[in-house]
mmCIF file of C-alpha atoms and ligand atoms in Angstrom:
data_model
loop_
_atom_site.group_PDB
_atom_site.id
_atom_site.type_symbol
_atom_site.label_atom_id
_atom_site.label_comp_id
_atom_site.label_asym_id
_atom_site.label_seq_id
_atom_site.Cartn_x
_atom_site.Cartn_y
_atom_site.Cartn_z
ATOM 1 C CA UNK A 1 -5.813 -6.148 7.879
ATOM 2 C CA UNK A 2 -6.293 -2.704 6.757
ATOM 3 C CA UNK A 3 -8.366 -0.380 8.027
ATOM 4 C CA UNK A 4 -10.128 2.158 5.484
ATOM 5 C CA UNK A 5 -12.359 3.626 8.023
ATOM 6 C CA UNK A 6 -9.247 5.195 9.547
ATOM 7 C CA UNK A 7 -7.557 5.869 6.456
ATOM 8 C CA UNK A 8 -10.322 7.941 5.041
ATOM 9 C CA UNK A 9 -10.070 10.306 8.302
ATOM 10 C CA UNK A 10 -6.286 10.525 7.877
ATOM 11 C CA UNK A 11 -6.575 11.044 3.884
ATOM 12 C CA UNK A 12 -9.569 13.611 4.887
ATOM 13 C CA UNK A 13 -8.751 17.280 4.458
ATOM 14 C CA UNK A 14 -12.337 18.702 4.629
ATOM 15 C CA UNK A 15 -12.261 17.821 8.428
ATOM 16 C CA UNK A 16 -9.532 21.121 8.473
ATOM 17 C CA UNK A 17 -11.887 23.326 6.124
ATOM 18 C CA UNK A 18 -14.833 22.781 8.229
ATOM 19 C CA UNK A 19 -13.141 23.309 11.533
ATOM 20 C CA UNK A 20 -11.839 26.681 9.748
ATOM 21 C CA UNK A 21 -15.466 27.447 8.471
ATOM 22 C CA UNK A 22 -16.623 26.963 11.842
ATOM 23 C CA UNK A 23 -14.386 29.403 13.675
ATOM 24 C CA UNK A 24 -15.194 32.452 11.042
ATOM 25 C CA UNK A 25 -18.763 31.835 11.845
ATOM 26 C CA UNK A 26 -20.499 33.574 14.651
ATOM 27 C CA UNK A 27 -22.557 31.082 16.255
ATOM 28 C CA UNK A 28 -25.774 31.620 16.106
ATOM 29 C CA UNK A 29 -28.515 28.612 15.754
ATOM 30 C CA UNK A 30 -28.973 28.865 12.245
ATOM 31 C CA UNK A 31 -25.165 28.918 11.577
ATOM 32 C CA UNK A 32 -24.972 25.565 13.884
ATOM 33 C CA UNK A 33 -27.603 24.110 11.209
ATOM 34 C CA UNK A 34 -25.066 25.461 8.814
ATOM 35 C CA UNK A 35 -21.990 23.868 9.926
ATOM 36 C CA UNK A 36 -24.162 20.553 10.725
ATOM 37 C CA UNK A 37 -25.751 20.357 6.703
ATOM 38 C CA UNK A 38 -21.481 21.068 5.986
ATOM 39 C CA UNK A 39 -20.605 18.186 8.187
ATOM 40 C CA UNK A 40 -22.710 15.330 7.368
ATOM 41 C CA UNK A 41 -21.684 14.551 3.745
ATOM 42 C CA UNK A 42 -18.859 13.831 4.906
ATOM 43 C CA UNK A 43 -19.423 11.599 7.633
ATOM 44 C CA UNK A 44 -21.588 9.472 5.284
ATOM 45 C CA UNK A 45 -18.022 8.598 3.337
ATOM 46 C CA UNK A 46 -17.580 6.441 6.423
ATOM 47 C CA UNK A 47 -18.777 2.954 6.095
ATOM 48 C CA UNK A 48 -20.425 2.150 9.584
ATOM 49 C CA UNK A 49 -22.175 5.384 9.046
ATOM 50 C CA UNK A 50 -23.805 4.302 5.755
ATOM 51 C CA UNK A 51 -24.868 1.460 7.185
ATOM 52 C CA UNK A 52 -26.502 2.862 9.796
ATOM 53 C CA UNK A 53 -28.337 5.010 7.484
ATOM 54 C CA UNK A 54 -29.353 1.653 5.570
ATOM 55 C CA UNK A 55 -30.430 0.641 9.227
ATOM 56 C CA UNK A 56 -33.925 2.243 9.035
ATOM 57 C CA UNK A 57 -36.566 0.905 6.887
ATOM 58 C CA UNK A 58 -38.156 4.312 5.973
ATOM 59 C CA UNK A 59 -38.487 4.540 2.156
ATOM 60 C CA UNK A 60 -39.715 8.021 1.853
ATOM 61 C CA UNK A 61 -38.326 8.387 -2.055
ATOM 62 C CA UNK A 62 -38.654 4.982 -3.931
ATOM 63 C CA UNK A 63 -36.221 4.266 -6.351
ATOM 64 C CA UNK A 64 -37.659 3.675 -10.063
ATOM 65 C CA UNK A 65 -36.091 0.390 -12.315
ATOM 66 C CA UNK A 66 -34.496 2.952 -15.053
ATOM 67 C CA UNK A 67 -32.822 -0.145 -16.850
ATOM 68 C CA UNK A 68 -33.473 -3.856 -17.681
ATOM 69 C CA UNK A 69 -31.044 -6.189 -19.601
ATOM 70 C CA UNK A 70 -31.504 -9.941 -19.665
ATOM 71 C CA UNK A 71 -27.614 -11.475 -18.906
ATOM 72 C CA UNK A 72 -27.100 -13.975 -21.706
ATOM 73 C CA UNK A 73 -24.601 -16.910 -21.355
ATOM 74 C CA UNK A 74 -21.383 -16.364 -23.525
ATOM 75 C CA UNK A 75 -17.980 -18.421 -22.619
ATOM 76 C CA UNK A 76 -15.394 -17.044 -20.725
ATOM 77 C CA UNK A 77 -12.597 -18.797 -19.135
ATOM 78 C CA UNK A 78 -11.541 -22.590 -20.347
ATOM 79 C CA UNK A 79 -15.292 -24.205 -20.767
ATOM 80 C CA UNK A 80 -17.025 -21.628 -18.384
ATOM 81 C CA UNK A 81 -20.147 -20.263 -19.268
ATOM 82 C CA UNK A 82 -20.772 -16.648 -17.765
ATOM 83 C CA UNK A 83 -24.308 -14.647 -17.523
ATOM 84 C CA UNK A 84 -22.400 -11.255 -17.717
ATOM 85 C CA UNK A 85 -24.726 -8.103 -16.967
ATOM 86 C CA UNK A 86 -22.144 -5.262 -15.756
ATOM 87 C CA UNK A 87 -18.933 -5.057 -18.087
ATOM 88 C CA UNK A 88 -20.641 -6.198 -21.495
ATOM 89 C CA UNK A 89 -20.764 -3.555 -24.076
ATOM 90 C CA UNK A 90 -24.435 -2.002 -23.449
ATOM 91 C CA UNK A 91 -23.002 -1.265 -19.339
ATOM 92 C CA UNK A 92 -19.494 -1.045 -19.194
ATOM 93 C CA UNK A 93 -18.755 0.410 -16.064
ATOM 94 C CA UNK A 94 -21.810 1.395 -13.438
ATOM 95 C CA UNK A 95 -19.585 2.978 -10.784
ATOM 96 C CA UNK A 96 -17.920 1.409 -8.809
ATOM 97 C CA UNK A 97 -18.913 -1.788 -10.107
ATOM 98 C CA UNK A 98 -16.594 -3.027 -13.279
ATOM 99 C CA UNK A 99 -18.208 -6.419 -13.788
ATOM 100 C CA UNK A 100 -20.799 -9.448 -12.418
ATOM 101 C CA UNK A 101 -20.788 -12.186 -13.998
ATOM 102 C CA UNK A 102 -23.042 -15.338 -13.321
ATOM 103 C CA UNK A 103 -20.816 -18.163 -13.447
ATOM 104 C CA UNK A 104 -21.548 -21.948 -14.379
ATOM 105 C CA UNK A 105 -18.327 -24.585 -14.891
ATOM 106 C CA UNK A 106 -17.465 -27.232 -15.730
ATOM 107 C CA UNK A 107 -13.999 -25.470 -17.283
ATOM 108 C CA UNK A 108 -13.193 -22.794 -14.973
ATOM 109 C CA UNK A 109 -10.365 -19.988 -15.000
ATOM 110 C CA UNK A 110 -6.896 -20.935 -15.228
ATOM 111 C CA UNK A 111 -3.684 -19.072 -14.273
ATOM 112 C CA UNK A 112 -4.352 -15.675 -15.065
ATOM 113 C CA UNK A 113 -3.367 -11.867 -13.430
ATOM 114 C CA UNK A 114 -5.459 -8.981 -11.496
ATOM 115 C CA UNK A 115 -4.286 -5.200 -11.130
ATOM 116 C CA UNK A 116 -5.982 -2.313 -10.468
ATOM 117 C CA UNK A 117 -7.098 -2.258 -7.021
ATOM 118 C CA UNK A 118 -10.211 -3.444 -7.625
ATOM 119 C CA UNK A 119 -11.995 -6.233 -5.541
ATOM 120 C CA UNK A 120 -13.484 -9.870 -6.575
ATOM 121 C CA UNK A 121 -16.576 -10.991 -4.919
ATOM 122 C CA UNK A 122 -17.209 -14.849 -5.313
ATOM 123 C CA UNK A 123 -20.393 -16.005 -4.133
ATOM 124 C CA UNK A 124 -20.975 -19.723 -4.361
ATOM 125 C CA UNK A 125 -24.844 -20.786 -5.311
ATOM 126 C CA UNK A 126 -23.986 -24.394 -6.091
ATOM 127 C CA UNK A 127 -21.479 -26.765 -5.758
ATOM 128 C CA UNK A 128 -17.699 -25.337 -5.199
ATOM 129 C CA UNK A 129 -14.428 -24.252 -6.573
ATOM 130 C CA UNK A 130 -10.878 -24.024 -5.812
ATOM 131 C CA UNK A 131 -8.331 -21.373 -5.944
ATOM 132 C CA UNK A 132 -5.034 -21.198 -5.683
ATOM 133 C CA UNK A 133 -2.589 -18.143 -5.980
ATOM 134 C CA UNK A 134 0.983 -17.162 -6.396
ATOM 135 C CA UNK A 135 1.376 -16.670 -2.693
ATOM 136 C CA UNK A 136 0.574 -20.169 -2.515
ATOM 137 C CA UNK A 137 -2.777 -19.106 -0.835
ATOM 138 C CA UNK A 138 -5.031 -22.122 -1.484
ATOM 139 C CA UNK A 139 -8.691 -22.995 -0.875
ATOM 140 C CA UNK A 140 -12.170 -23.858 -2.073
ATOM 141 C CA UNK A 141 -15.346 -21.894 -1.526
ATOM 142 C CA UNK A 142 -18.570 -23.960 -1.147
ATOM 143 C CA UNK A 143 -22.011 -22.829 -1.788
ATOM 144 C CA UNK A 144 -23.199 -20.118 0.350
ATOM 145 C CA UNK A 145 -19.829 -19.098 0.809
ATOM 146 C CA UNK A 146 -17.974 -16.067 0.299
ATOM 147 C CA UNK A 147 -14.678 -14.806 -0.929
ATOM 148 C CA UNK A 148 -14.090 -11.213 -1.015
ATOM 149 C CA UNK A 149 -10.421 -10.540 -2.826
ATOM 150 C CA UNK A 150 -8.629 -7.260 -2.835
ATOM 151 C CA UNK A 151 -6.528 -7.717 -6.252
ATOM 152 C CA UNK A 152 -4.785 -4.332 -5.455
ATOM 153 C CA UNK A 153 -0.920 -4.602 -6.880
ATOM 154 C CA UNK A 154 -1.131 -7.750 -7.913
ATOM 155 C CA UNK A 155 -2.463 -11.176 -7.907
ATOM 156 C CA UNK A 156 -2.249 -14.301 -10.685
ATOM 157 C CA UNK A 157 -4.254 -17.243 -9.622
ATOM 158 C CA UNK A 158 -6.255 -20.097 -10.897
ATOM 159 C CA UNK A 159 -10.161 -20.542 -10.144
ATOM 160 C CA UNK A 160 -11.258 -24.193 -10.768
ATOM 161 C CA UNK A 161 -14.461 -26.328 -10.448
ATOM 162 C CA UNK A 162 -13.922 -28.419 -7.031
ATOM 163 C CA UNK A 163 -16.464 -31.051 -8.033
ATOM 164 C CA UNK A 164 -18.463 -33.181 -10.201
ATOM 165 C CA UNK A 165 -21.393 -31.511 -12.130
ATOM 166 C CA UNK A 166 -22.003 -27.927 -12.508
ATOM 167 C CA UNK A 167 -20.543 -25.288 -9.932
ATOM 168 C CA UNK A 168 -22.690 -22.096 -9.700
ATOM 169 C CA UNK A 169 -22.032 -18.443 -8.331
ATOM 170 C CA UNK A 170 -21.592 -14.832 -8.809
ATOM 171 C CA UNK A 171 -18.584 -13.028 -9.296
ATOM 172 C CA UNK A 172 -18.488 -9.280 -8.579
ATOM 173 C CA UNK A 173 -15.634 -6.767 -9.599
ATOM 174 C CA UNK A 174 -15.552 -3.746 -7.200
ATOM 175 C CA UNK A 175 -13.235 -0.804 -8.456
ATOM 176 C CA UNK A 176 -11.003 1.131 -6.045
ATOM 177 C CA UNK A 177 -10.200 4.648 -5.628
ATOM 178 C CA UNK A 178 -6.528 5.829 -7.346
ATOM 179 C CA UNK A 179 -5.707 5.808 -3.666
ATOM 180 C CA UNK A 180 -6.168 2.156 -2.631
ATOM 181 C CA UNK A 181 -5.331 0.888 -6.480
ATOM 182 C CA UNK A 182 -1.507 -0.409 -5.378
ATOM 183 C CA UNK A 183 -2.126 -1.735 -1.832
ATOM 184 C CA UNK A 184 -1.578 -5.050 -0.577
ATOM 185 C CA UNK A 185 -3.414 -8.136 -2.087
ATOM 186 C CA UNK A 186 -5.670 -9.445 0.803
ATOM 187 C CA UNK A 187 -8.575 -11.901 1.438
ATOM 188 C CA UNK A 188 -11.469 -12.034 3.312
ATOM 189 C CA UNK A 189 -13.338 -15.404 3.700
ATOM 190 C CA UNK A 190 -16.261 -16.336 4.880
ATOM 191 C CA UNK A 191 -18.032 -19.593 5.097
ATOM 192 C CA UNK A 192 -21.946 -20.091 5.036
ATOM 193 C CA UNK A 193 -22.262 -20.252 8.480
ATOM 194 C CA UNK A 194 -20.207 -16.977 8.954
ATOM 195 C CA UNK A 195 -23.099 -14.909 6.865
ATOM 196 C CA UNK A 196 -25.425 -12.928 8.929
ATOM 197 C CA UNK A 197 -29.040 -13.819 8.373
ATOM 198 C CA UNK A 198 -32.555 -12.775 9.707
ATOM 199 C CA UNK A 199 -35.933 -13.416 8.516
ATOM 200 C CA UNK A 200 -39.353 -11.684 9.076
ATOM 201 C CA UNK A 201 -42.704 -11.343 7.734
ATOM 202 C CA UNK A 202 -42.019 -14.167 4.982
ATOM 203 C CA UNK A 203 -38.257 -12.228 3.676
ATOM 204 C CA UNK A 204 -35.330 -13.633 4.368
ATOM 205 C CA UNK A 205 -31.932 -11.565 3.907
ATOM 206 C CA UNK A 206 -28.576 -12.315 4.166
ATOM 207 C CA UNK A 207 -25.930 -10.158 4.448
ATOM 208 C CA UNK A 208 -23.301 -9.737 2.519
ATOM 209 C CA UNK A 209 -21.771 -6.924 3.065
ATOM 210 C CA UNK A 210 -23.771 -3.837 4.790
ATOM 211 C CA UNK A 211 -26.482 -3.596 7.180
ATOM 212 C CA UNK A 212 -29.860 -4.780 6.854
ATOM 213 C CA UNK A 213 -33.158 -5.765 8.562
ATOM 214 C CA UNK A 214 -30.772 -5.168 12.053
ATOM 215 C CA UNK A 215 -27.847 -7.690 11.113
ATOM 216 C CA UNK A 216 -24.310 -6.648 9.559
ATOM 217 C CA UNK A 217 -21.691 -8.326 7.592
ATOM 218 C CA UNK A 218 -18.433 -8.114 9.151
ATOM 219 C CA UNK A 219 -16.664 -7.767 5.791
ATOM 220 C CA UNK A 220 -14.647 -4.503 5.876
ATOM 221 C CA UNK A 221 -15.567 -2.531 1.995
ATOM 222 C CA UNK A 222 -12.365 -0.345 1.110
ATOM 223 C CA UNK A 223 -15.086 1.481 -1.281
ATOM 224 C CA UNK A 224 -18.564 1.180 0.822
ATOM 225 C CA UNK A 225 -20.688 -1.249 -0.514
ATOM 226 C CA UNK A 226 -23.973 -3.328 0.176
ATOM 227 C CA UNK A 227 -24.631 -6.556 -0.905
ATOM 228 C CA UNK A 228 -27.545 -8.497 0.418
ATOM 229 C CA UNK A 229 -29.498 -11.868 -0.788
ATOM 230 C CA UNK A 230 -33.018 -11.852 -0.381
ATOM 231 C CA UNK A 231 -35.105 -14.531 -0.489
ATOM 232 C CA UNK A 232 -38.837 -13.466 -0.772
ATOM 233 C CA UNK A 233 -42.010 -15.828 -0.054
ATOM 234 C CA UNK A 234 -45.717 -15.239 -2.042
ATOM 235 C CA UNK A 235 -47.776 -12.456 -1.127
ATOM 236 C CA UNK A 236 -44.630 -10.544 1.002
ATOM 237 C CA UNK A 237 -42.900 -7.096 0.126
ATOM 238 C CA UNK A 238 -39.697 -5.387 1.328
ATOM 239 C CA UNK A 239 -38.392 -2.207 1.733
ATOM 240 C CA UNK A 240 -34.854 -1.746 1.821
ATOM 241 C CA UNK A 241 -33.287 1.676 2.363
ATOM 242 C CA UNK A 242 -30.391 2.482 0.011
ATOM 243 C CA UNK A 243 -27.947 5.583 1.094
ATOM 244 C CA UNK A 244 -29.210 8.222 -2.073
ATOM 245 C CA UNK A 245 -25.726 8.714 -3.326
ATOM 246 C CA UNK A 246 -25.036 5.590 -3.575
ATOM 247 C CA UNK A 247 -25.299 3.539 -7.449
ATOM 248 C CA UNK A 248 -27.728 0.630 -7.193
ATOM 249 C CA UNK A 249 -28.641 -2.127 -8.671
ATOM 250 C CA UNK A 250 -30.769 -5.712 -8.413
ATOM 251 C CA UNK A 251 -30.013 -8.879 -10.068
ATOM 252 C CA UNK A 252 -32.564 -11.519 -10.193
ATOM 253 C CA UNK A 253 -31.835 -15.311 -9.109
ATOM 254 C CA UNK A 254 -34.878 -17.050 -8.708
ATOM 255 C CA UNK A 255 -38.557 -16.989 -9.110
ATOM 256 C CA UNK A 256 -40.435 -13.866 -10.106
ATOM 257 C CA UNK A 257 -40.465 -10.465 -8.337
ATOM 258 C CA UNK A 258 -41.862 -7.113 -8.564
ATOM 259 C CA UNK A 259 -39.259 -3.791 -8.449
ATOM 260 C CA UNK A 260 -39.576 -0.450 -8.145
ATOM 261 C CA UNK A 261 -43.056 0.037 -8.326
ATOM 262 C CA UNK A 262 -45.836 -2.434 -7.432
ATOM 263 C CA UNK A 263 -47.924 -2.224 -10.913
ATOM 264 C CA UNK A 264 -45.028 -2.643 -13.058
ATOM 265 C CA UNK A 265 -44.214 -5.948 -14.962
ATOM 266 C CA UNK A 266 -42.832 -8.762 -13.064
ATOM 267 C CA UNK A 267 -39.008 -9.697 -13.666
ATOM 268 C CA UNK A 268 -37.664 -13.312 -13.957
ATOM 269 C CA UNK A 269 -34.271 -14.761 -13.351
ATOM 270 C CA UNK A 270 -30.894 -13.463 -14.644
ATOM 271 C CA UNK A 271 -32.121 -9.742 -15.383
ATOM 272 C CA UNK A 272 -29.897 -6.626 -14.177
ATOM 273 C CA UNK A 273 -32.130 -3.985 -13.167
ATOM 274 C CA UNK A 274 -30.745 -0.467 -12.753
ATOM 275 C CA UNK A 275 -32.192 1.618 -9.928
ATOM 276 C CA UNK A 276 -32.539 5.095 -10.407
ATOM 277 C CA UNK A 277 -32.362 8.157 -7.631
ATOM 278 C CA UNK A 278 -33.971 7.974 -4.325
ATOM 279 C CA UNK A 279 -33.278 6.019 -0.947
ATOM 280 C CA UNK A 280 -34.230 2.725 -0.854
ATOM 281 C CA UNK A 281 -35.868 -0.154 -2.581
ATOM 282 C CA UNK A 282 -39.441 -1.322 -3.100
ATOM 283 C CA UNK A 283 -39.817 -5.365 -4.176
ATOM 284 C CA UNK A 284 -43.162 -7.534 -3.459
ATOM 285 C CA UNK A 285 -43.433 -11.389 -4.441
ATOM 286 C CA UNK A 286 -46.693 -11.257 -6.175
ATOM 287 C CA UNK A 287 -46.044 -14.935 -7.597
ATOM 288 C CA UNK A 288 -46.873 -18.218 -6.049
ATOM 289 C CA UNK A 289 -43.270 -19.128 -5.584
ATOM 290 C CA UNK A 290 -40.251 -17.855 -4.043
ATOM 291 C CA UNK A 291 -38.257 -15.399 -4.998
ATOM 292 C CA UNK A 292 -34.727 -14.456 -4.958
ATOM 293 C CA UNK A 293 -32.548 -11.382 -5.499
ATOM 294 C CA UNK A 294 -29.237 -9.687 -4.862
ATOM 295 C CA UNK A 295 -29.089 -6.014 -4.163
ATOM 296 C CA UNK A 296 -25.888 -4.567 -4.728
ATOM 297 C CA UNK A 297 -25.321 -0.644 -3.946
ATOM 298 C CA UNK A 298 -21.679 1.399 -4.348
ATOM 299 C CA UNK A 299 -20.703 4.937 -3.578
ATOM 300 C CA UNK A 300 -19.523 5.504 -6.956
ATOM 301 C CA UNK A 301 -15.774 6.817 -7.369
ATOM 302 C CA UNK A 302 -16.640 9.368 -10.324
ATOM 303 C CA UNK A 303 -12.700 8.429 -11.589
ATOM 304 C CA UNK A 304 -11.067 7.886 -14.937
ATOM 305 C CA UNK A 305 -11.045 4.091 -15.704
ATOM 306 C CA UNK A 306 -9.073 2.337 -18.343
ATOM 307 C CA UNK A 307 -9.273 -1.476 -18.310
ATOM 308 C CA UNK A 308 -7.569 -4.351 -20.338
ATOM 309 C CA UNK A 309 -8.722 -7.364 -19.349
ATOM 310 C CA UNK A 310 -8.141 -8.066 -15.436
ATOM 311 C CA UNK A 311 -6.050 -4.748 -15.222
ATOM 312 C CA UNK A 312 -7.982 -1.667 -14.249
ATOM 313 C CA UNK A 313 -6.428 1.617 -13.711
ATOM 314 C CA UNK A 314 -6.918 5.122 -14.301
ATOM 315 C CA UNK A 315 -4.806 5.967 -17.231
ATOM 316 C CA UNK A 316 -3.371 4.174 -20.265
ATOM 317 C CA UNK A 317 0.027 4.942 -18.864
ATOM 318 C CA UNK A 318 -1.059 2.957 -15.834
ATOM 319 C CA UNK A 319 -2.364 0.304 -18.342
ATOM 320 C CA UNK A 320 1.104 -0.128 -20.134
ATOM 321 C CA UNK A 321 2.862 -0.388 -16.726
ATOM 322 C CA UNK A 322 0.585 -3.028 -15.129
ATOM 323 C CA UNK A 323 0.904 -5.454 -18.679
ATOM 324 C CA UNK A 324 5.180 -4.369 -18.178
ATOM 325 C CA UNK A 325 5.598 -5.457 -14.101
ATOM 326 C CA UNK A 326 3.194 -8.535 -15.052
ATOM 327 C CA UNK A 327 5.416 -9.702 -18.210
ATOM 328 C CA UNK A 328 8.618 -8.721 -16.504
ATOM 329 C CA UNK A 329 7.330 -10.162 -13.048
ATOM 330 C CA UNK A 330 8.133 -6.952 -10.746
ATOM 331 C CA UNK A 331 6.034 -4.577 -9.098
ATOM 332 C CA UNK A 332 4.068 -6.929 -7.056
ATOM 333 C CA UNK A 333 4.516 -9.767 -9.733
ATOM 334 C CA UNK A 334 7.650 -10.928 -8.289
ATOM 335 C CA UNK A 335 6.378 -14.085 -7.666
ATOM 336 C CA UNK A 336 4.785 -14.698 -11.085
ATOM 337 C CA UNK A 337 8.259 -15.760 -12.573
ATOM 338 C CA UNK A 338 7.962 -19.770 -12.933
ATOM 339 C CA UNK A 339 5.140 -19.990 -10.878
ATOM 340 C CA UNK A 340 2.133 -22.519 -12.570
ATOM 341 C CA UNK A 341 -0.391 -23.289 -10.185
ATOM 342 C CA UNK A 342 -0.981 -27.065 -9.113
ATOM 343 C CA UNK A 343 -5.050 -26.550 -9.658
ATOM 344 C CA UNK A 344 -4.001 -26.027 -13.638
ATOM 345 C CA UNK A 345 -1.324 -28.908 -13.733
ATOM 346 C CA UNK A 346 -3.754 -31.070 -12.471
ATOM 347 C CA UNK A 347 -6.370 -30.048 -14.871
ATOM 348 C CA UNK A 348 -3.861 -30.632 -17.974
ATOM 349 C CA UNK A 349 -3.657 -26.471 -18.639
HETATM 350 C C1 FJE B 1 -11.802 -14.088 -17.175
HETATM 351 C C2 FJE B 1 -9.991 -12.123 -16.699
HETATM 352 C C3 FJE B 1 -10.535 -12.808 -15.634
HETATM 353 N N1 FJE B 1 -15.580 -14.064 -14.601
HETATM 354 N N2 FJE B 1 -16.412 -15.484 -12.844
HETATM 355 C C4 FJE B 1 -10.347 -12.396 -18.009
HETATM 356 F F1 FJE B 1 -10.176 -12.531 -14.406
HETATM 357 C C5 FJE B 1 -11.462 -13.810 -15.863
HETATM 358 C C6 FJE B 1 -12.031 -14.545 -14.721
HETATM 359 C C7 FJE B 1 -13.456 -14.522 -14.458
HETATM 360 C C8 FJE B 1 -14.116 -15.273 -13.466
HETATM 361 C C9 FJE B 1 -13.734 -16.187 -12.488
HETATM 362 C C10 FJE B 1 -14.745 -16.716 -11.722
HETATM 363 CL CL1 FJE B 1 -14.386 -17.854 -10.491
HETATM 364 C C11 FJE B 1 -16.057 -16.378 -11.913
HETATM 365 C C12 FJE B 1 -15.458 -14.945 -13.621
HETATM 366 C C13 FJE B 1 -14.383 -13.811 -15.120
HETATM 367 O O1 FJE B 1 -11.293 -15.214 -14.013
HETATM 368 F F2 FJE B 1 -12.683 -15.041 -17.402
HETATM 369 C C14 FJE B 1 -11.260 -13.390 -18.266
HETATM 370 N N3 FJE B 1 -11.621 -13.666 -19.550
HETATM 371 FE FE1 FE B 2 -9.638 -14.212 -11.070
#
């Protein structure tokens, strides 16, 4: 498994500046306060250090709702129906998040190709699906599960409903810095039980990925991330601290719940809101049901980023190569030639 947190120190050459800033100052305290309000930017580019920050509950700057969209259903897939918020034409890209799409099958998503390094989330809500890829990695992700898949150079698979009825989830795409785009493919699984939960004070959160309410995911984020479920009952409130830099955003799942600010109009299911600047979030269940909600934040990448389809990169050159390797089955799609996964032969694709 790859570690990033080590990677960003070796890729890291402010560490050098700094230690070169420091010995051409004369040390004095307020030059120590100097070289300290130098130092900590870059520390937060580590991700155990963002999550501590996300550790403390202080909310000193609230962050506003700045944008609203409903997710309407449109097909994707073979028979899927998708709720797709980030990646429709209104909100393309909000950095470093490419797409999230709330999934329903029956159908599901044949054979098809990822480049880019960019990463799939796949949360299950209800019911399950299988996957199968070109590695001959196989399995099937049951609700309250989690697969968290790290495309980088290349990956075709299939994504298929595993039962009866209708399967539900969320699928996330994360983008990757230039630097990470062509690594290894990898996975990172975890099953319901593997989730970190706590509850208090009538909130419930689990944890995705990140830190919160004193719990932390174990999933290692090449570009830092948060991603936490919260289930709310009547009459409670959280506050969630957010790192500032950070992009973030909430998507609703159940029930109705108040964001941002406590006068403003409540929100039902399958609305995207954006968060504007500050540190953390402000939600209260003023309903007399439960609530639930995901809130997803990303340091953003602030990166070129051209995407066809399930190739993201940073140029059009980039583009042209990834659709060449993937026709021609090299660069990472070596394996591609003749392959036809047993998930689609046994659903007739
Ligand atoms: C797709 C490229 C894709 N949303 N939600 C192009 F990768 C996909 C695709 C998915 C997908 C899969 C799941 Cl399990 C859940 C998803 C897109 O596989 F649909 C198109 N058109
Ligand atoms: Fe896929």
């Amino acid at each position: 498994m790859m570690d990033s947190r080590r990677k960003y120190y070796a890729d890291s050459p402010s560490i050098y500046i700094y230690i070169y800033i420091y010995t051409h100052i004369y040390i004095s305290e307020v030059d120590f306060i100097v070289f300290l309000l130098v130092l900590l930017p870059d520390w937060c580019i580590d991700n155990s250090f963002n999550h501590q920050i996300s550790m403390s509950d202080a909310v000193r700057e609230a962050r506003p709702v700045v944008r609203k969209f409903l997710a309407r259903q449109q097909r994707e897939g073979v028979g899927a129906v998708v709720r797709r918020s980030i990646g429709r034409p209104e909100i393309k890209y909000f950095d470093p998040f490419l797409a999230l799409d709330e999934f329903s099958v029956p159908g599901g998503f044949p054979d098809h190709p990822h480049r880019g390094g960019f990463e799939t989330v796949t949360y299950m809500l209800q019911g399950a699906i299988t996957h199968e890829d070109f590695e001959g990695h196989k399995g099937t992700i049951e609700a309250g599960d989690v697969q968290w898949m790290t495309a980088g150079r290349g990956i075709v698979h299939s994504e298929m409903p595993a039962g009866e009825g209708t399967q539900k989830g969320l699928q996330l795409w994360i983008n990757l810095s230039s630097r990470y785009k062509m690594i290894e493919p990898r996975y990172q699984e975890m099953c319901n039980t593997d989730i970190a939960e706590a509850a208090r004070d009538g909130v419930k959160v689990r944890v995705i990925a990140g830190e919160a309410m004193g719990v932390s995911s174990t999933v290692h984020t090449i570009t830092p991330t948060m991603y936490l479920d919260f289930t709310i009952k009547p009459g409670s409130h959280i506050r969630q601290a957010i790192p500032p830099t950070w992009n973030a955003f909430v998507y609703t799942l159940e029930g109705e719940g108040t964001f941002g600010n406590s006068r403003s109009t409540p929100v039902s299911p399958h609305h995207l809101l954006l968060l504007g600047p500050g540190d953390g979030l402000n939600a209260w269940n003023r309903s007399g049901r439960a609530m639930r909600f995901l809130l997803v934040g990303g340091e953003p990448l602030e990166e070129a980023v051209v995407q066809h389809g399930p190739f993201v990169m940073n140029s059009q050159e980039e583009i042209e190569q990834a659709v060449e390797d993937y026709e021609s089955c090299s660069n990472g799609f070596e394996k591609a030639r003749c392959w036809k996964s047993e998930l689609s032969t046994a659903f007739g694709y």
